[in-house]
mmCIF file of C-alpha atoms in Angstrom:
data_model
loop_
_atom_site.group_PDB
_atom_site.id
_atom_site.type_symbol
_atom_site.label_atom_id
_atom_site.label_comp_id
_atom_site.label_asym_id
_atom_site.label_seq_id
_atom_site.Cartn_x
_atom_site.Cartn_y
_atom_site.Cartn_z
ATOM 1 C CA MET A 1 75.507 83.888 124.063
ATOM 2 C CA VAL A 2 74.303 80.441 123.081
ATOM 3 C CA GLY A 3 76.353 77.452 124.145
ATOM 4 C CA GLY A 4 77.105 74.972 126.853
ATOM 5 C CA GLU A 5 74.111 72.948 127.995
ATOM 6 C CA HIS A 6 71.853 74.616 125.380
ATOM 7 C CA VAL A 7 73.582 72.980 122.391
ATOM 8 C CA ASP A 8 73.681 69.243 121.562
ATOM 9 C CA ALA A 9 76.888 69.418 119.513
ATOM 10 C CA PRO A 10 80.612 69.790 120.098
ATOM 11 C CA PRO A 11 81.158 72.543 122.674
ATOM 12 C CA SER A 12 80.738 76.028 121.251
ATOM 13 C CA THR A 13 79.560 79.475 122.264
ATOM 14 C CA ALA A 14 78.199 82.066 119.827
ATOM 15 C CA GLY A 15 76.665 85.506 119.930
ATOM 16 C CA THR A 16 76.519 88.947 118.387
ATOM 17 C CA ILE A 17 78.103 92.004 119.935
ATOM 18 C CA THR A 18 77.564 95.671 119.101
ATOM 19 C CA PHE A 19 80.326 98.180 119.859
ATOM 20 C CA PRO A 20 79.763 101.960 119.830
ATOM 21 C CA ALA A 21 81.514 103.968 117.105
ATOM 22 C CA GLY A 22 85.226 104.444 117.765
ATOM 23 C CA SER A 23 85.534 101.497 120.180
ATOM 24 C CA ALA A 24 88.637 99.365 120.495
ATOM 25 C CA ALA A 25 89.391 96.024 122.119
ATOM 26 C CA PRO A 26 92.717 95.716 123.946
ATOM 27 C CA MET A 27 95.185 92.971 123.016
ATOM 28 C CA HIS A 28 93.801 89.687 124.364
ATOM 29 C CA GLY A 29 93.583 85.946 123.710
ATOM 30 C CA TYR A 30 90.995 83.246 124.381
ATOM 31 C CA ASN A 31 91.223 79.746 125.865
ATOM 32 C CA CYS A 32 89.803 78.382 122.570
ATOM 33 C CA ASP A 33 89.720 79.042 118.838
ATOM 34 C CA GLU A 34 87.530 81.978 117.774
ATOM 35 C CA GLN A 35 85.753 82.800 114.529
ATOM 36 C CA VAL A 36 84.678 86.414 114.009
ATOM 37 C CA THR A 37 82.421 87.682 111.201
ATOM 38 C CA ILE A 38 81.902 91.419 110.724
ATOM 39 C CA LEU A 39 78.179 92.069 110.248
ATOM 40 C CA GLU A 40 78.272 95.905 110.175
ATOM 41 C CA GLY A 41 81.123 98.420 110.207
ATOM 42 C CA ARG A 42 84.848 98.112 109.517
ATOM 43 C CA ILE A 43 87.773 97.206 111.766
ATOM 44 C CA LEU A 44 91.525 97.362 111.772
ATOM 45 C CA ALA A 45 92.590 94.041 113.303
ATOM 46 C CA GLU A 46 96.019 93.087 114.627
ATOM 47 C CA ASP A 47 97.366 89.628 115.426
ATOM 48 C CA ALA A 48 100.879 88.191 115.323
ATOM 49 C CA GLY A 49 102.119 91.710 114.509
ATOM 50 C CA ILE A 50 100.104 91.860 111.276
ATOM 51 C CA GLN A 51 97.422 94.512 110.720
ATOM 52 C CA SER A 52 94.522 94.091 108.300
ATOM 53 C CA GLU A 53 91.192 95.751 107.569
ATOM 54 C CA SER A 54 87.930 93.820 107.566
ATOM 55 C CA GLY A 55 84.383 94.810 106.656
ATOM 56 C CA PRO A 56 80.896 93.342 106.352
ATOM 57 C CA MET A 57 80.811 89.564 105.876
ATOM 58 C CA ASP A 58 84.611 89.212 106.264
ATOM 59 C CA THR A 59 85.438 86.312 108.565
ATOM 60 C CA SER A 60 88.602 85.727 110.593
ATOM 61 C CA PHE A 61 89.714 82.572 112.394
ATOM 62 C CA ILE A 62 91.871 83.203 115.460
ATOM 63 C CA LEU A 63 93.805 80.351 117.052
ATOM 64 C CA VAL A 64 93.603 79.573 120.762
ATOM 65 C CA TRP A 65 95.658 82.011 122.901
ATOM 66 C CA LEU A 66 96.786 84.090 119.870
ATOM 67 C CA PRO A 67 96.932 87.686 121.135
ATOM 68 C CA HIS A 68 94.776 89.948 118.962
ATOM 69 C CA ARG A 69 92.924 93.261 119.064
ATOM 70 C CA PHE A 70 90.822 95.513 116.858
ATOM 71 C CA VAL A 71 89.783 99.124 116.405
ATOM 72 C CA ASP A 72 86.457 100.279 114.899
ATOM 73 C CA ILE A 73 87.540 102.525 111.999
ATOM 74 C CA VAL A 74 84.213 104.007 110.866
ATOM 75 C CA ASP A 75 81.846 106.574 112.352
ATOM 76 C CA GLY A 76 79.049 104.036 112.878
ATOM 77 C CA ASP A 77 78.603 101.151 115.271
ATOM 78 C CA LEU A 78 80.413 97.855 114.775
ATOM 79 C CA LYS A 79 78.447 94.610 114.953
ATOM 80 C CA ILE A 80 80.177 91.234 114.935
ATOM 81 C CA LEU A 81 79.223 87.586 115.206
ATOM 82 C CA ARG A 82 81.697 85.550 117.198
ATOM 83 C CA VAL A 83 81.831 81.784 117.585
ATOM 84 C CA HIS A 84 84.124 80.165 120.159
ATOM 85 C CA ALA A 85 85.113 76.491 120.143
ATOM 86 C CA ALA A 86 84.325 75.969 123.839
ATOM 87 C CA ALA A 87 81.317 75.946 126.142
ATOM 88 C CA GLU A 88 83.160 78.031 128.755
ATOM 89 C CA VAL A 89 85.141 80.889 127.255
ATOM 90 C CA THR A 90 87.762 82.984 129.040
ATOM 91 C CA ARG A 91 89.627 86.015 127.750
ATOM 92 C CA THR A 92 93.104 86.935 128.998
ATOM 93 C CA PHE A 93 94.362 90.497 128.519
ATOM 94 C CA THR A 94 97.924 90.570 127.212
ATOM 95 C CA ASN A 95 99.127 93.661 129.122
ATOM 96 C CA SER A 96 97.756 92.805 132.572
ATOM 97 C CA GLY A 97 97.492 88.999 132.428
ATOM 98 C CA GLU A 98 93.983 89.339 133.891
ATOM 99 C CA THR A 99 91.563 86.578 132.856
ATOM 100 C CA ARG A 100 87.770 87.057 132.710
ATOM 101 C CA SER A 101 84.831 84.899 131.721
ATOM 102 C CA SER A 102 83.646 85.766 128.238
ATOM 103 C CA SER A 103 80.612 83.458 128.156
ATOM 104 C CA ALA A 104 78.112 85.877 129.710
ATOM 105 C CA ALA A 105 76.226 88.839 128.265
ATOM 106 C CA GLY A 106 77.904 92.214 128.355
ATOM 107 C CA VAL A 107 81.528 91.096 128.217
ATOM 108 C CA HIS A 108 82.535 93.354 125.305
ATOM 109 C CA GLY A 109 79.389 95.303 124.688
ATOM 110 C CA GLN A 110 75.758 94.451 124.194
ATOM 111 C CA THR A 111 75.462 90.717 123.547
ATOM 112 C CA ARG A 112 72.376 89.236 121.951
ATOM 113 C CA LEU A 113 71.442 85.600 121.435
ATOM 114 C CA VAL A 114 71.940 84.186 117.963
ATOM 115 C CA ASP A 115 68.573 83.199 116.482
#
C-alpha cells in the first residue's frame, strides 16, 4: 500500500490485491470512502442489498461504512486496484463487528505497491 507519510496530498491509501480463483470477501465496511477498479477477473458485488457484476476496468465508489462484499465469479485470479480516502484504513466485518487495520500488506491477499 502507498499512503500516509509517503504521499504529499490529501490522505489516501492505494494498492493492488490479487485474490485466488473462487475467493470471496465477507460483508464489511471501511472507515473511509473506497474506490475499487477491477484489473483482471470478474466479481459479483453486493452493497445496500443490490447485486451487480463487474469486470476489467469497471470502477465502483463505496461510501464510508457502507457494508459490501464480493465473490470472484471466474476460474482465474481476481486482481483489483483499491484507493481509500484515508491514510489509516480500518475494515469492520458486518457479522462479527471485528475491526482490523487494512493499511498493511496482506490484509485481503497479496498486496503490491502501486507504481
